[in-house]
């Protein structure tokens, strides 16, 4: 009802007032004029770790992809220019890049985990993910058992690296997905583990996606802990994109299929 909606809004206002100190205008990320404070004026600086197609990839000297399309919409809603910055995934997922003031947002196919929640604040989830196995075409590796005694390439500080360890797999750690696939190419490793959606772009290069290990992960965009102004703005944009059908359009454009219902 309208009445309970009004009550909710009032409650929300109280909660917000309780969380931020009103005399320090910037403690929650709000600038003195009520706009959102960013590290470089007029810009929304976003740390990301390509190559991670279709989420972030370099094309014609620019970083594009599903993540960049979504944060591009956030930037547009805030009247800011999107400024993507390629950085290491370890600094992105640990909160170090945000805490060092390198970027306003980390948008890098980041799985929301409790550990990471201690180091940054996350938006609402925007993508469902699982782990996948990339092997050379014709390889007989496809199950967890078949990987026993084999060497797996993982990416530093990722959920895939943690998954390999939890499952007792012998792994070699690489800085990014590009280096992982190169190691597979040269025979340094027997298989690659990373988020399954990022493996299909390699099928045309003589590789195959041999398994999908269901981990039930969800991606979120991260902001510096306590930056409620920015995290609220991201969530508002996500709701707008969802309502207008733009989320589905961008999903189909970059992921190649329509999003699953629900
Ligand atoms: N989703 C995984 C994680 O959060 C992998 C993300 C890697 N992202 C990237 N842009 N390379 O750990």
JSON list of N, CA and C in Angstrom, two decimals, residues 131 133 144 147 152 158-169 193 213-215 217:
[
{"chain": "A", "resi": 131, "resn": "UNK", "atom": "N", "xyz": [32.45, -22.32, -12.69]},
{"chain": "A", "resi": 131, "resn": "UNK", "atom": "CA", "xyz": [33.81, -22.57, -13.18]},
{"chain": "A", "resi": 131, "resn": "UNK", "atom": "C", "xyz": [33.75, -23.50, -14.40]},
{"chain": "A", "resi": 133, "resn": "UNK", "atom": "N", "xyz": [36.29, -25.79, -17.53]},
{"chain": "A", "resi": 133, "resn": "UNK", "atom": "CA", "xyz": [37.57, -26.42, -17.85]},
{"chain": "A", "resi": 133, "resn": "UNK", "atom": "C", "xyz": [37.85, -26.28, -19.34]},
{"chain": "A", "resi": 144, "resn": "UNK", "atom": "N", "xyz": [36.57, -34.28, -12.79]},
{"chain": "A", "resi": 144, "resn": "UNK", "atom": "CA", "xyz": [37.48, -33.98, -11.69]},
{"chain": "A", "resi": 144, "resn": "UNK", "atom": "C", "xyz": [38.49, -35.13, -11.53]},
{"chain": "A", "resi": 147, "resn": "UNK", "atom": "N", "xyz": [41.45, -35.28, -13.78]},
{"chain": "A", "resi": 147, "resn": "UNK", "atom": "CA", "xyz": [42.47, -34.23, -13.60]},
{"chain": "A", "resi": 147, "resn": "UNK", "atom": "C", "xyz": [43.52, -34.62, -12.55]},
{"chain": "A", "resi": 152, "resn": "UNK", "atom": "N", "xyz": [46.99, -27.87, -13.70]},
{"chain": "A", "resi": 152, "resn": "UNK", "atom": "CA", "xyz": [45.94, -26.93, -14.11]},
{"chain": "A", "resi": 152, "resn": "UNK", "atom": "C", "xyz": [46.48, -25.50, -14.02]},
{"chain": "A", "resi": 158, "resn": "UNK", "atom": "N", "xyz": [41.77, -15.75, -7.77]},
{"chain": "A", "resi": 158, "resn": "UNK", "atom": "CA", "xyz": [40.40, -15.96, -8.25]},
{"chain": "A", "resi": 158, "resn": "UNK", "atom": "C", "xyz": [39.71, -17.10, -7.50]},
{"chain": "A", "resi": 159, "resn": "UNK", "atom": "N", "xyz": [38.40, -17.13, -7.66]},
{"chain": "A", "resi": 159, "resn": "UNK", "atom": "CA", "xyz": [37.61, -18.22, -7.09]},
{"chain": "A", "resi": 159, "resn": "UNK", "atom": "C", "xyz": [37.97, -19.54, -7.78]},
{"chain": "A", "resi": 160, "resn": "UNK", "atom": "N", "xyz": [38.41, -19.48, -9.04]},
{"chain": "A", "resi": 160, "resn": "UNK", "atom": "CA", "xyz": [38.83, -20.68, -9.76]},
{"chain": "A", "resi": 160, "resn": "UNK", "atom": "C", "xyz": [40.08, -21.27, -9.13]},
{"chain": "A", "resi": 161, "resn": "UNK", "atom": "N", "xyz": [41.01, -20.40, -8.71]},
{"chain": "A", "resi": 161, "resn": "UNK", "atom": "CA", "xyz": [42.23, -20.86, -8.04]},
{"chain": "A", "resi": 161, "resn": "UNK", "atom": "C", "xyz": [41.86, -21.53, -6.71]},
{"chain": "A", "resi": 162, "resn": "UNK", "atom": "N", "xyz": [40.92, -20.92, -5.99]},
{"chain": "A", "resi": 162, "resn": "UNK", "atom": "CA", "xyz": [40.48, -21.48, -4.71]},
{"chain": "A", "resi": 162, "resn": "UNK", "atom": "C", "xyz": [39.78, -22.83, -4.94]},
{"chain": "A", "resi": 163, "resn": "UNK", "atom": "N", "xyz": [38.98, -22.89, -6.00]},
{"chain": "A", "resi": 163, "resn": "UNK", "atom": "CA", "xyz": [38.25, -24.12, -6.33]},
{"chain": "A", "resi": 163, "resn": "UNK", "atom": "C", "xyz": [39.23, -25.26, -6.62]},
{"chain": "A", "resi": 164, "resn": "UNK", "atom": "N", "xyz": [40.27, -24.97, -7.40]},
{"chain": "A", "resi": 164, "resn": "UNK", "atom": "CA", "xyz": [41.27, -25.99, -7.75]},
{"chain": "A", "resi": 164, "resn": "UNK", "atom": "C", "xyz": [41.95, -26.50, -6.48]},
{"chain": "A", "resi": 165, "resn": "UNK", "atom": "N", "xyz": [42.25, -25.57, -5.59]},
{"chain": "A", "resi": 165, "resn": "UNK", "atom": "CA", "xyz": [42.92, -25.97, -4.36]},
{"chain": "A", "resi": 165, "resn": "UNK", "atom": "C", "xyz": [42.01, -26.83, -3.48]},
{"chain": "A", "resi": 166, "resn": "UNK", "atom": "N", "xyz": [40.76, -26.39, -3.34]},
{"chain": "A", "resi": 166, "resn": "UNK", "atom": "CA", "xyz": [39.80, -27.15, -2.53]},
{"chain": "A", "resi": 166, "resn": "UNK", "atom": "C", "xyz": [39.63, -28.56, -3.05]},
{"chain": "A", "resi": 167, "resn": "UNK", "atom": "N", "xyz": [39.78, -28.73, -4.36]},
{"chain": "A", "resi": 167, "resn": "UNK", "atom": "CA", "xyz": [39.58, -30.04, -4.95]},
{"chain": "A", "resi": 167, "resn": "UNK", "atom": "C", "xyz": [40.88, -30.81, -5.10]},
{"chain": "A", "resi": 168, "resn": "UNK", "atom": "N", "xyz": [41.92, -30.31, -4.47]},
{"chain": "A", "resi": 168, "resn": "UNK", "atom": "CA", "xyz": [43.19, -31.04, -4.43]},
{"chain": "A", "resi": 168, "resn": "UNK", "atom": "C", "xyz": [43.91, -31.11, -5.76]},
{"chain": "A", "resi": 169, "resn": "UNK", "atom": "N", "xyz": [43.62, -30.19, -6.67]},
{"chain": "A", "resi": 169, "resn": "UNK", "atom": "CA", "xyz": [44.28, -30.23, -7.98]},
{"chain": "A", "resi": 169, "resn": "UNK", "atom": "C", "xyz": [45.64, -29.54, -7.91]},
{"chain": "A", "resi": 193, "resn": "UNK", "atom": "N", "xyz": [41.48, -23.59, -15.72]},
{"chain": "A", "resi": 193, "resn": "UNK", "atom": "CA", "xyz": [40.23, -23.39, -14.98]},
{"chain": "A", "resi": 193, "resn": "UNK", "atom": "C", "xyz": [40.02, -21.89, -14.79]},
{"chain": "A", "resi": 213, "resn": "UNK", "atom": "N", "xyz": [31.76, -26.78, -13.97]},
{"chain": "A", "resi": 213, "resn": "UNK", "atom": "CA", "xyz": [31.66, -27.17, -12.57]},
{"chain": "A", "resi": 213, "resn": "UNK", "atom": "C", "xyz": [30.77, -26.14, -11.87]},
{"chain": "A", "resi": 214, "resn": "UNK", "atom": "N", "xyz": [29.62, -26.59, -11.43]},
{"chain": "A", "resi": 214, "resn": "UNK", "atom": "CA", "xyz": [28.63, -25.66, -10.88]},
{"chain": "A", "resi": 214, "resn": "UNK", "atom": "C", "xyz": [29.05, -25.14, -9.51]},
{"chain": "A", "resi": 215, "resn": "UNK", "atom": "N", "xyz": [29.38, -23.86, -9.46]},
{"chain": "A", "resi": 215, "resn": "UNK", "atom": "CA", "xyz": [29.80, -23.25, -8.19]},
{"chain": "A", "resi": 215, "resn": "UNK", "atom": "C", "xyz": [28.79, -22.20, -7.70]},
{"chain": "A", "resi": 217, "resn": "UNK", "atom": "N", "xyz": [28.23, -19.04, -8.50]},
{"chain": "A", "resi": 217, "resn": "UNK", "atom": "CA", "xyz": [28.80, -17.72, -8.16]},
{"chain": "A", "resi": 217, "resn": "UNK", "atom": "C", "xyz": [27.95, -16.59, -8.74]}
]
